[in-house]
Coordinates of C-alpha atoms and ligand atoms in Angstrom, one line a residue:
M1 CA 90.2 171.3 52.3
K2 CA 91.6 168.0 51.2
A3 CA 92.6 165.7 54.0
I4 CA 96.2 165.9 54.9
A5 CA 97.6 162.6 56.3
A6 CA 97.5 163.1 60.0
E7 CA 100.6 161.1 60.9
I8 CA 103.6 162.9 62.2
V9 CA 106.6 163.3 60.1
S10 CA 109.5 162.3 62.4
A11 CA 112.4 164.7 62.2
D12 CA 115.5 165.5 63.9
V13 CA 115.1 168.3 66.4
D14 CA 114.2 170.4 63.5
A15 CA 114.6 174.0 62.6
L16 CA 112.7 175.2 59.6
V17 CA 112.7 178.8 58.6
L18 CA 109.2 180.1 58.6
P19 CA 107.9 182.0 55.5
H20 CA 107.2 185.0 57.7
G21 CA 110.3 184.9 59.9
G22 CA 111.1 182.9 63.0
V23 CA 112.0 179.3 63.3
L24 CA 109.8 176.2 63.6
R25 CA 111.1 173.6 66.0
E26 CA 109.7 170.1 66.0
L27 CA 110.8 168.1 68.9
Y28 CA 110.0 164.5 67.6
L29 CA 112.9 162.1 67.3
P30 CA 113.4 160.2 64.1
S31 CA 111.4 156.9 64.3
A32 CA 114.3 154.5 65.2
E33 CA 115.5 156.8 68.0
A34 CA 111.9 157.3 69.2
E35 CA 111.4 153.6 69.3
A36 CA 114.5 153.1 71.4
L37 CA 113.5 156.0 73.8
K38 CA 110.1 154.5 74.1
R39 CA 111.6 151.2 75.4
R40 CA 113.9 153.1 77.7
S41 CA 111.1 155.3 79.0
A42 CA 109.5 152.3 80.9
S43 CA 112.4 152.4 83.4
L44 CA 112.0 156.2 84.1
P45 CA 109.8 157.9 86.6
Q46 CA 106.3 158.1 85.0
W47 CA 104.2 161.3 84.9
T48 CA 100.6 161.1 83.7
L49 CA 99.7 164.4 81.9
N50 CA 96.5 166.1 82.6
Q51 CA 94.4 167.6 79.8
R52 CA 96.2 171.0 79.9
Q53 CA 99.6 169.5 80.0
L54 CA 98.7 167.1 77.2
C55 CA 97.6 169.9 74.9
D56 CA 100.7 171.9 75.8
L57 CA 102.9 168.9 75.0
E58 CA 101.3 168.4 71.6
L59 CA 102.0 172.0 70.6
L60 CA 105.5 171.9 72.0
L61 CA 106.3 168.7 70.1
N62 CA 104.9 169.7 66.8
G63 CA 106.4 173.2 66.8
G64 CA 103.1 175.1 67.5
F65 CA 104.9 176.7 70.5
S66 CA 108.2 177.4 68.7
P67 CA 110.7 178.5 69.7
L68 CA 110.1 176.7 73.0
Q69 CA 112.0 173.4 73.2
G70 CA 110.4 172.2 76.4
F71 CA 108.7 173.3 79.6
L72 CA 110.0 176.6 81.0
G73 CA 112.8 176.6 83.6
R74 CA 113.0 179.1 86.3
A75 CA 114.9 181.9 84.4
D76 CA 112.5 181.8 81.4
Y77 CA 109.5 181.4 83.7
D78 CA 110.4 184.5 85.8
R79 CA 110.9 186.7 82.8
V80 CA 107.8 185.4 81.0
V81 CA 105.7 186.2 84.1
A82 CA 107.4 189.6 84.6
D83 CA 107.7 191.0 81.1
M84 CA 106.3 188.5 78.6
R85 CA 109.8 187.5 77.4
L86 CA 112.0 184.4 77.6
A87 CA 115.3 184.9 79.4
D88 CA 117.0 185.6 76.0
G89 CA 114.5 188.4 75.3
T90 CA 112.2 186.6 72.8
L91 CA 108.6 187.6 73.1
W92 CA 106.6 184.9 74.9
P93 CA 103.6 185.9 77.0
I94 CA 102.2 182.7 78.6
P95 CA 104.1 180.5 81.0
I96 CA 104.2 176.9 79.6
T97 CA 105.0 174.9 82.7
L98 CA 104.9 171.3 83.8
D99 CA 103.4 171.3 87.3
V100 CA 103.7 168.3 89.6
D101 CA 103.1 167.5 93.2
E102 CA 105.8 167.7 95.9
A103 CA 106.0 163.9 96.4
F104 CA 106.8 163.4 92.7
A105 CA 109.4 166.2 92.6
A106 CA 111.0 165.0 95.8
N107 CA 111.9 161.6 94.2
L108 CA 113.7 163.0 91.2
P109 CA 117.5 162.5 91.1
D110 CA 119.7 165.3 89.7
G111 CA 119.5 165.6 85.9
A112 CA 116.5 163.2 86.0
Q113 CA 114.6 162.1 82.9
I114 CA 110.9 161.5 83.2
S115 CA 108.5 159.8 80.9
L116 CA 105.4 161.9 80.0
N117 CA 102.5 159.7 79.4
D118 CA 98.8 160.1 78.4
I119 CA 96.1 158.7 80.6
Q120 CA 96.3 155.3 78.9
G121 CA 100.0 155.1 80.0
T122 CA 101.3 155.7 76.4
P123 CA 104.7 157.4 76.6
L124 CA 104.7 160.5 74.4
A125 CA 107.9 162.2 75.3
V126 CA 110.8 162.3 77.7
L127 CA 111.7 165.4 79.7
T128 CA 115.2 165.9 80.8
V129 CA 114.7 168.0 84.0
D130 CA 117.1 170.9 84.3
D131 CA 115.1 172.8 86.9
V132 CA 112.8 172.0 89.8
Y133 CA 111.3 175.1 91.3
F134 CA 108.4 176.4 93.5
P135 CA 106.5 179.2 91.7
D136 CA 104.6 181.9 93.4
R137 CA 101.3 181.1 91.8
V138 CA 99.5 184.1 93.2
A139 CA 102.1 186.4 91.7
E140 CA 101.8 184.5 88.5
A141 CA 98.0 185.0 88.4
R142 CA 98.4 188.7 89.1
A143 CA 101.0 189.2 86.4
V144 CA 99.6 186.9 83.7
F145 CA 95.8 187.3 84.2
G146 CA 95.9 190.7 86.0
T147 CA 93.8 189.3 88.8
T148 CA 93.6 186.7 91.6
D149 CA 89.8 186.5 91.3
R150 CA 88.8 182.8 91.0
T151 CA 85.8 183.5 88.8
H152 CA 88.5 183.8 86.1
P153 CA 88.9 180.2 84.9
G154 CA 92.6 180.6 84.3
V155 CA 93.1 181.9 87.9
A156 CA 91.0 179.1 89.4
E157 CA 93.0 176.5 87.5
L158 CA 96.3 178.0 88.5
L159 CA 95.5 178.5 92.2
D160 CA 93.4 175.5 92.8
R161 CA 94.3 172.8 90.3
T162 CA 98.0 173.4 89.5
G163 CA 100.7 171.5 91.3
P164 CA 103.0 173.4 93.6
V165 CA 106.3 172.4 91.9
Y166 CA 107.3 173.2 88.3
L167 CA 109.7 171.1 86.3
G168 CA 111.6 172.8 83.5
G169 CA 113.7 171.1 80.8
R170 CA 114.0 169.9 77.2
L171 CA 111.7 167.5 75.5
Q172 CA 112.4 164.6 73.2
G173 CA 109.2 163.5 71.4
I174 CA 108.3 159.9 71.0
Q175 CA 104.9 160.2 69.4
S176 CA 102.1 162.7 69.1
P177 CA 99.1 162.4 71.4
P178 CA 96.6 160.1 69.6
H179 CA 93.3 161.6 68.4
Y180 CA 90.3 159.7 67.2
D181 CA 88.0 162.5 66.3
F182 CA 88.1 164.7 63.2
T183 CA 91.5 163.3 62.3
T184 CA 91.4 164.8 58.8
L185 CA 91.0 168.3 60.3
R186 CA 94.0 168.0 62.6
H187 CA 97.3 169.3 61.2
S188 CA 100.8 170.0 62.6
P189 CA 102.4 173.4 61.6
R190 CA 104.5 171.5 59.1
H191 CA 101.5 169.9 57.5
L192 CA 99.5 173.0 57.3
R193 CA 102.4 175.1 55.9
E194 CA 103.0 172.3 53.3
W195 CA 99.3 172.4 52.4
F196 CA 99.5 176.2 51.9
R197 CA 102.5 175.9 49.7
Q198 CA 100.9 173.2 47.6
H199 CA 97.8 175.3 47.1
G200 CA 99.7 178.5 46.4
W201 CA 98.3 180.2 49.4
H202 CA 100.9 182.9 50.3
R203 CA 98.9 185.4 52.3
I204 CA 96.8 183.6 55.0
V205 CA 94.7 185.3 57.6
A206 CA 94.0 183.1 60.7
F207 CA 90.8 183.3 62.8
Q208 CA 90.7 181.9 66.3
T209 CA 87.4 180.9 68.0
R210 CA 86.0 178.8 70.8
N211 CA 82.3 179.3 69.9
P212 CA 80.0 178.1 67.1
M213 CA 80.3 180.6 64.2
H214 CA 77.3 182.4 62.8
R215 CA 76.8 185.0 60.1
A216 CA 78.5 187.8 62.0
H217 CA 81.7 185.7 62.1
R218 CA 81.4 184.9 58.5
E219 CA 81.1 188.6 57.6
L220 CA 83.9 189.5 59.9
T221 CA 86.3 186.9 58.5
L222 CA 85.4 187.6 54.9
R223 CA 85.9 191.3 55.3
A224 CA 89.2 190.8 57.1
A225 CA 90.5 188.5 54.4
E226 CA 89.4 190.9 51.7
Q227 CA 91.0 193.8 53.5
V228 CA 94.4 192.2 53.5
G229 CA 94.1 190.3 50.2
A230 CA 94.5 186.9 52.0
K231 CA 92.9 183.4 52.1
L232 CA 91.2 182.5 55.4
L233 CA 92.3 179.9 57.9
I234 CA 89.6 179.1 60.4
Q235 CA 91.5 177.6 63.3
P236 CA 89.2 177.0 66.3
S237 CA 90.7 175.9 69.7
V238 CA 89.4 172.4 70.5
G239 CA 91.8 171.4 73.3
R240 CA 90.2 173.0 76.3
T241 CA 88.2 176.2 76.3
K242 CA 86.0 178.0 78.8
P243 CA 83.8 175.8 81.1
G244 CA 80.3 175.9 79.7
D245 CA 81.3 176.4 76.1
V246 CA 79.5 174.3 73.4
D247 CA 81.4 171.0 73.1
H248 CA 83.9 170.9 70.3
Y249 CA 82.2 168.0 68.5
T250 CA 79.1 170.1 67.9
R251 CA 81.2 173.2 67.1
V252 CA 83.2 171.4 64.5
R253 CA 80.0 170.1 62.8
C254 CA 78.8 173.7 62.8
Y255 CA 82.1 175.0 61.3
R256 CA 82.0 172.4 58.6
A257 CA 78.5 173.5 57.7
L258 CA 79.5 177.1 57.7
L259 CA 82.5 176.5 55.5
E260 CA 80.1 175.7 52.7
H261 CA 78.8 179.3 52.9
Y262 CA 82.2 180.8 52.0
P263 CA 83.3 181.5 48.4
K264 CA 84.9 178.5 46.9
D265 CA 88.7 178.0 47.7
H266 CA 88.7 181.0 50.0
A267 CA 88.6 179.4 53.4
T268 CA 89.9 176.3 55.1
L269 CA 89.4 174.7 58.5
S270 CA 92.0 173.2 60.8
L271 CA 91.6 172.3 64.5
L272 CA 94.0 173.6 67.1
P273 CA 94.6 171.4 70.2
L274 CA 95.1 174.4 72.4
A275 CA 94.3 174.5 76.1
M276 CA 93.1 178.1 76.4
R277 CA 93.8 180.1 79.6
M278 CA 91.3 182.8 78.8
G279 CA 94.1 185.3 79.4
G280 CA 92.8 188.2 77.3
P281 CA 95.5 190.4 75.9
R282 CA 98.5 188.2 76.8
E283 CA 96.6 185.2 75.4
A284 CA 95.9 187.1 72.1
L285 CA 99.7 187.7 71.8
W286 CA 100.3 184.0 72.3
H287 CA 97.6 183.0 69.8
A288 CA 99.3 185.2 67.2
I289 CA 102.7 183.6 67.8
I290 CA 101.1 180.1 67.4
R291 CA 99.4 181.1 64.2
K292 CA 102.7 182.4 62.8
N293 CA 104.1 179.0 63.5
F294 CA 101.2 177.3 61.6
G295 CA 102.1 179.4 58.6
A296 CA 99.6 182.3 58.7
S297 CA 100.8 185.7 57.6
H298 CA 98.0 187.6 59.3
F299 CA 95.9 187.1 62.4
I300 CA 92.4 188.6 63.2
V301 CA 92.0 190.1 66.7
G302 CA 88.4 191.0 67.5
R303 CA 86.6 192.4 70.4
D304 CA 87.5 191.0 73.8
H305 CA 89.8 188.3 72.4
A306 CA 90.1 185.3 74.7
G307 CA 88.3 187.2 77.5
P308 CA 86.6 185.2 80.2
G309 CA 83.7 187.6 80.7
N310 CA 83.0 189.3 84.0
D311 CA 84.7 189.2 87.4
A312 CA 83.0 188.5 90.8
D313 CA 81.8 192.1 90.8
G314 CA 80.3 191.9 87.4
R315 CA 83.0 194.0 85.7
P316 CA 84.8 192.7 82.6
F317 CA 88.2 191.3 83.3
Y318 CA 89.7 193.0 80.3
E319 CA 88.9 196.1 78.3
P320 CA 87.3 195.0 75.0
Y321 CA 90.1 196.3 72.8
A322 CA 93.1 195.8 75.2
A323 CA 94.2 192.8 73.2
Q324 CA 94.3 194.8 69.9
D325 CA 96.3 197.5 71.6
L326 CA 98.9 195.1 73.0
L327 CA 99.3 193.3 69.7
A328 CA 99.7 196.6 67.8
E329 CA 102.5 197.5 70.2
H330 CA 104.3 194.3 69.5
E331 CA 103.4 193.8 65.8
K332 CA 106.8 194.4 64.3
E333 CA 108.5 191.9 66.6
L334 CA 105.7 189.3 66.2
G335 CA 106.4 188.3 62.7
I336 CA 102.7 188.1 61.9
R337 CA 100.5 191.0 60.8
I338 CA 97.6 191.8 63.1
V339 CA 94.2 192.5 61.6
P340 CA 92.2 194.3 64.3
F341 CA 88.5 194.1 63.8
P342 CA 85.6 195.7 65.6
A343 CA 82.5 193.6 66.5
M344 CA 80.2 193.0 63.5
V345 CA 76.6 193.9 64.1
Y346 CA 73.4 193.4 62.1
A347 CA 71.5 196.5 61.0
A348 CA 68.0 195.3 60.3
N349 CA 67.0 198.5 58.4
R350 CA 69.8 197.8 55.9
D351 CA 69.5 194.0 56.1
T352 CA 73.3 193.8 56.4
Y353 CA 76.2 193.3 58.7
L354 CA 78.6 196.1 59.4
P355 CA 81.4 197.0 61.8
Q356 CA 80.1 198.4 65.0
T357 CA 82.1 201.5 64.3
E358 CA 80.1 202.2 61.2
V359 CA 76.7 202.1 62.8
S360 CA 74.7 205.4 62.7
E361 CA 72.0 206.6 65.0
L362 CA 69.4 205.6 62.4
D363 CA 70.4 202.0 62.3
E364 CA 68.3 199.4 64.0
V365 CA 71.0 197.1 65.4
R366 CA 70.0 193.5 66.3
D367 CA 72.0 190.9 68.2
I368 CA 71.4 187.5 69.8
S369 CA 73.7 186.7 72.7
G370 CA 74.9 183.3 73.6
T371 CA 72.4 183.1 76.5
E372 CA 69.6 184.2 74.3
L373 CA 70.5 181.6 71.7
R374 CA 70.5 178.9 74.4
R375 CA 67.1 180.1 75.6
R376 CA 65.7 179.9 72.1
L377 CA 67.1 176.5 71.5
H378 CA 65.5 175.3 74.7
S379 CA 62.1 176.9 74.1
G380 CA 62.1 175.9 70.4
E381 CA 61.6 179.5 69.4
A382 CA 62.7 180.6 65.9
I383 CA 66.3 181.5 65.3
P384 CA 66.2 184.1 62.5
E385 CA 68.1 183.6 59.3
W386 CA 69.8 187.0 59.6
F387 CA 71.6 185.5 62.7
T388 CA 72.8 182.2 61.4
F389 CA 72.4 179.6 58.6
P390 CA 69.6 177.0 58.8
D391 CA 72.1 174.1 58.5
V392 CA 74.0 175.5 61.6
V393 CA 70.7 175.8 63.5
K394 CA 69.9 172.2 62.6
I395 CA 73.1 171.0 64.1
L396 CA 72.6 173.0 67.3
R397 CA 69.0 171.8 67.6
E398 CA 70.0 168.2 67.3
R399 CA 72.5 168.7 70.1
H400 CA 70.1 170.8 72.3
P401 CA 66.5 169.6 71.5
A402 CA 63.8 171.9 72.6
H403 CA 62.2 171.3 75.9
A404 CA 64.7 168.5 76.7
P405 CA 64.8 168.4 80.5
Q406 CA 67.8 170.4 81.7
G407 CA 70.0 168.7 84.2
Y408 CA 71.0 170.7 87.3
A409 CA 72.9 170.4 90.5
L410 CA 71.7 171.5 93.9
F411 CA 74.8 172.1 95.9
F412 CA 74.2 172.5 99.7
T413 CA 77.1 173.9 101.6
G414 CA 77.5 174.7 105.3
L415 CA 79.0 173.8 108.6
S416 CA 78.8 170.3 110.0
G417 CA 75.4 170.1 111.8
S418 CA 74.0 173.0 109.8
G419 CA 71.2 170.7 108.4
K420 CA 72.5 170.2 104.9
S421 CA 71.9 166.5 104.7
T422 CA 68.5 166.7 106.3
L423 CA 67.4 169.5 104.0
A424 CA 68.8 167.6 101.0
Q425 CA 66.7 164.5 102.0
A426 CA 63.6 166.7 102.3
V427 CA 64.2 168.3 98.9
L428 CA 64.8 164.8 97.4
A429 CA 61.5 163.6 98.8
R430 CA 59.7 166.6 97.4
L431 CA 61.2 166.1 93.9
L432 CA 60.4 162.4 93.8
E433 CA 56.9 163.1 95.0
T434 CA 56.2 165.5 92.2
G435 CA 58.1 164.2 89.3
S436 CA 59.9 161.2 87.8
R437 CA 63.2 162.7 86.9
P438 CA 66.3 160.8 88.0
V439 CA 68.0 162.2 91.1
T440 CA 71.4 161.3 92.4
V441 CA 72.4 162.2 95.9
L442 CA 76.0 163.0 96.8
D443 CA 75.9 163.5 100.6
G444 CA 79.1 164.5 102.5
D445 CA 79.4 161.4 104.7
E446 CA 78.2 159.0 102.1
V447 CA 80.7 160.3 99.5
R448 CA 83.5 159.8 101.9
R449 CA 82.6 156.2 102.3
H450 CA 82.9 155.4 98.6
L451 CA 84.0 158.1 96.1
S452 CA 86.4 159.8 98.4
K453 CA 87.4 156.9 100.6
G454 CA 90.9 157.5 101.9
L455 CA 90.8 161.3 101.8
G456 CA 91.3 163.3 105.0
F457 CA 90.5 166.8 105.9
S458 CA 93.6 168.8 104.8
R459 CA 92.8 171.6 102.4
E460 CA 94.1 169.6 99.5
D461 CA 92.0 166.5 100.4
R462 CA 88.9 168.6 101.0
D463 CA 89.4 170.3 97.6
A464 CA 89.9 166.9 95.9
N465 CA 86.7 165.7 97.6
I466 CA 84.7 168.6 96.2
T467 CA 86.3 168.2 92.8
R468 CA 85.2 164.6 92.7
I469 CA 81.7 165.5 93.8
G470 CA 81.6 168.3 91.1
Y471 CA 82.8 165.9 88.5
V472 CA 80.2 163.2 89.3
A473 CA 77.5 165.9 89.5
S474 CA 78.6 167.3 86.1
E475 CA 78.2 163.9 84.6
V476 CA 74.7 163.5 86.1
V477 CA 73.8 166.9 84.8
R478 CA 75.3 166.2 81.4
H479 CA 72.8 163.4 81.0
G480 CA 69.9 165.5 82.0
G481 CA 69.6 164.3 85.6
I482 CA 69.4 166.2 88.9
A483 CA 72.4 165.9 91.3
I484 CA 71.9 166.8 95.0
C485 CA 75.3 167.4 96.7
A486 CA 75.6 168.1 100.5
P487 CA 79.3 168.5 101.5
I488 CA 80.7 171.1 103.9
A489 CA 82.7 172.5 100.9
P490 CA 84.5 175.1 103.1
Y491 CA 86.7 176.7 100.4
A492 CA 85.3 179.1 97.8
G493 CA 87.8 178.1 95.2
A494 CA 86.7 174.5 95.2
R495 CA 83.0 175.5 95.1
I496 CA 83.7 177.7 92.1
E497 CA 85.5 174.8 90.4
A498 CA 82.5 172.5 91.1
R499 CA 80.2 175.2 89.7
Q500 CA 82.3 175.4 86.5
L501 CA 82.4 171.7 86.0
V502 CA 78.6 171.5 86.3
Q503 CA 77.8 174.7 84.3
S504 CA 79.4 173.1 81.3
H505 CA 76.2 171.1 81.1
G506 CA 73.5 172.8 83.1
R507 CA 72.5 174.9 86.1
F508 CA 74.5 175.0 89.4
V509 CA 72.4 176.0 92.3
E510 CA 74.4 176.9 95.4
I511 CA 72.4 176.8 98.6
H512 CA 74.2 178.1 101.6
V513 CA 72.9 176.4 104.7
S514 CA 73.8 179.3 106.9
T515 CA 72.8 178.0 110.4
P516 CA 75.2 179.8 112.8
L517 CA 78.1 177.9 114.4
E518 CA 76.6 178.2 117.9
V519 CA 73.5 176.4 116.8
C520 CA 75.5 173.7 114.9
E521 CA 77.7 173.2 117.9
S522 CA 74.8 173.0 120.3
R523 CA 73.2 170.3 118.1
D524 CA 76.5 168.3 118.0
R525 CA 74.7 165.1 116.9
K526 CA 77.9 163.2 116.2
G527 CA 79.9 164.6 119.2
L528 CA 82.5 166.0 116.8
Y529 CA 82.3 169.6 118.0
A530 CA 83.0 168.5 121.6
A531 CA 85.9 166.3 120.4
A532 CA 87.3 169.3 118.4
R533 CA 87.0 171.7 121.4
A534 CA 88.8 169.1 123.5
G535 CA 91.6 169.0 120.8
K536 CA 90.8 165.3 120.0
I537 CA 90.0 166.2 116.4
K538 CA 92.3 168.7 114.6
G539 CA 91.3 171.0 111.8
F540 CA 87.6 170.8 112.4
T541 CA 85.6 173.2 110.2
G542 CA 84.4 176.2 112.2
I543 CA 86.6 175.5 115.2
D544 CA 90.2 175.4 114.0
D545 CA 89.7 175.3 110.3
P546 CA 88.0 177.9 108.1
Y547 CA 84.7 178.1 106.4
E548 CA 84.7 180.7 103.7
T549 CA 81.1 182.0 103.6
P550 CA 79.6 182.0 100.1
V551 CA 79.3 185.5 98.8
S552 CA 76.5 185.2 96.3
P553 CA 74.8 181.8 96.5
E554 CA 71.6 181.3 94.6
L555 CA 69.8 180.7 98.0
R556 CA 70.6 181.0 101.6
V557 CA 68.6 179.2 104.3
D558 CA 69.2 179.1 108.1
T559 CA 67.7 176.0 109.7
S560 CA 67.7 177.7 113.1
Q561 CA 65.1 180.1 111.7
V562 CA 62.8 177.9 109.7
T563 CA 61.8 174.2 110.0
V564 CA 63.3 171.7 107.6
A565 CA 59.9 171.4 105.8
E566 CA 59.8 175.2 105.3
A567 CA 63.4 175.3 104.1
A568 CA 62.7 172.5 101.6
E569 CA 59.6 174.4 100.4
R570 CA 61.7 177.5 99.8
V571 CA 64.2 175.5 97.7
C572 CA 61.3 174.0 95.7
E573 CA 59.7 177.3 95.3
W574 CA 62.9 178.8 93.9
L575 CA 63.3 175.8 91.5
R576 CA 59.7 176.4 90.3
S577 CA 60.5 180.1 89.8
Q578 CA 63.4 179.1 87.5
A579 CA 61.3 176.5 85.7
L580 CA 63.5 173.7 87.0
A581 CA 60.8 171.9 89.0
Ligands
PPS1 S1 84.6 168.7 103.1 O1 85.4 169.7 103.8 O2 83.5 169.3 102.3 O3 85.5 167.8 102.3 O4 83.9 167.8 104.2 P1 82.8 166.7 104.1 O5 83.2 165.6 103.1 O6 81.5 167.3 103.7 O7 82.7 166.1 105.5 C1 81.9 165.0 105.8 C2 81.8 164.8 107.3 O8 83.1 164.6 107.9 C3 83.0 164.8 109.3 N1 84.3 165.3 109.7 C4 84.7 166.6 109.6 N2 84.1 167.7 109.2 C5 84.9 168.8 109.2 N3 86.1 168.9 109.6 C6 86.8 167.8 110.1 N4 88.0 167.9 110.5 C7 86.0 166.6 110.1 N5 86.4 165.3 110.5 C8 85.3 164.6 110.2 C9 81.8 165.7 109.5 O9 80.9 164.9 110.3 C10 81.2 165.9 108.1 O10 79.8 165.6 108.0 P2 78.6 166.6 108.2 O11 77.4 165.9 107.6 O12 78.9 167.9 107.5 O13 78.5 166.8 109.7

């Protein structure tokens, strides 16, 4: 695809009729007005957008989320949550909300305007606040995701990392969030539709992905395009996907390589700055609306579209074809045609790919899962050509060299006095004795002197503490190091979040130091239990504050049953069994 200038065409709050029905609304002001608003924004309350909010803002401003004209107010929010519609009845399945903390919301005057800024402080838009409301986030999780299980990344985000107050209102766009990577592959709906028009592409089938694409994806997309007589738009989400996914830089290099394997002028690539919620069927509906806004006439929905995998009990969150069913139900109203597709599988005996539904008993079906692919990359084992193209393998191997030491985090959690820090020190000594890998220790007390200085012991502060530890650990792991963390970490949600942060780059090994409360209390080295019993310390874990016992940690050790040396040996033994030490 030829590069399309990536600058934004400023427009009045714009309403363009889409080729396939519906209205595209761009929310950018014309440049002179935007300039004036930018100057005025300095005197307004300032809100720094997090990554999800930034992605949402970009797609609100450029019309990717048409017909929305801002963040949802209460009436729209309630109806979206309850029945996937805006208050006026328009189909819209995912709540697009601006969450803030109570302190920020409390200082807003009636009819306030706020400046929405990126992390550098650049004002991107002004929100005129019509509505300030307290959502029921548990009810939202249940309705939107169908679960309150925090192993679902969308649920964990909503319950643990979303502010308690939502602000609804209309947006005036000042400028688009700046991007410095792959700029020629980033297009607004207006740009993309203009490109289609210029190239005479009238029927366009869009394909969504958050993974590197291999031969099965190529076969699927080619067949889908052929089936509906359309050109193909490969539009991967690059805003924020599931923790642990291959980073988007690597993915985009893979997509570009793969594009060379499509017939000439049949397929094009454009990056979507979408913050995925992994919301399965509802999310698939949302993806279809977005693709309509970008000018596609058709949208491919495969197996388990936008599914986050399995729940805490190992069962899939969504039925594999639930998204296809939901979209079929709403297809007429959507304004974009749905192309449902079964999974494509490789039949070795025929040396070809075919839809799973066409496989016979005689076929020798082969597949390589994501986990198996990662294993082969790590071990340097061959990745067969039937699975993917050599140029794609080359890119993946450059990013994940064989035998590169894998970073990992040892996350000790347990009551105060359970022996976490002592055990962590013993394991550290063993690791340094036997190897030369860099190890970073993030001990509870130590962290609170530096990284988390100023935080207290409220639930919010404890969660913030664990998120910071998780973040630093994930950076250590990302660079191939070992992070040893030893906080109390009493809340399961925060532990899951730390796990997700780390697992984007390597293994997360949760070690529950399960020494019983009576033993911890009898040790009382710091005299804190006595102070807590006497009411001199409030909210002390195990006394008048909860400790949520880990359900399925990688390891559990009770230092009242074994010596510290024995416990450290058990940890090291486990690490050896996993080829980590
Ligand atoms: S948390 O909940 O994970 O953020 O706690 P953490 O940062 O690991 O706590 C570090 C030490 O703080 C001391 N301390 C308390 N612990 C629990 N509850 C309350 N209210 C509290 N106030 C102070 C306690 O000694 C923790 O250290 P350890 O090493 O666990 O004894």
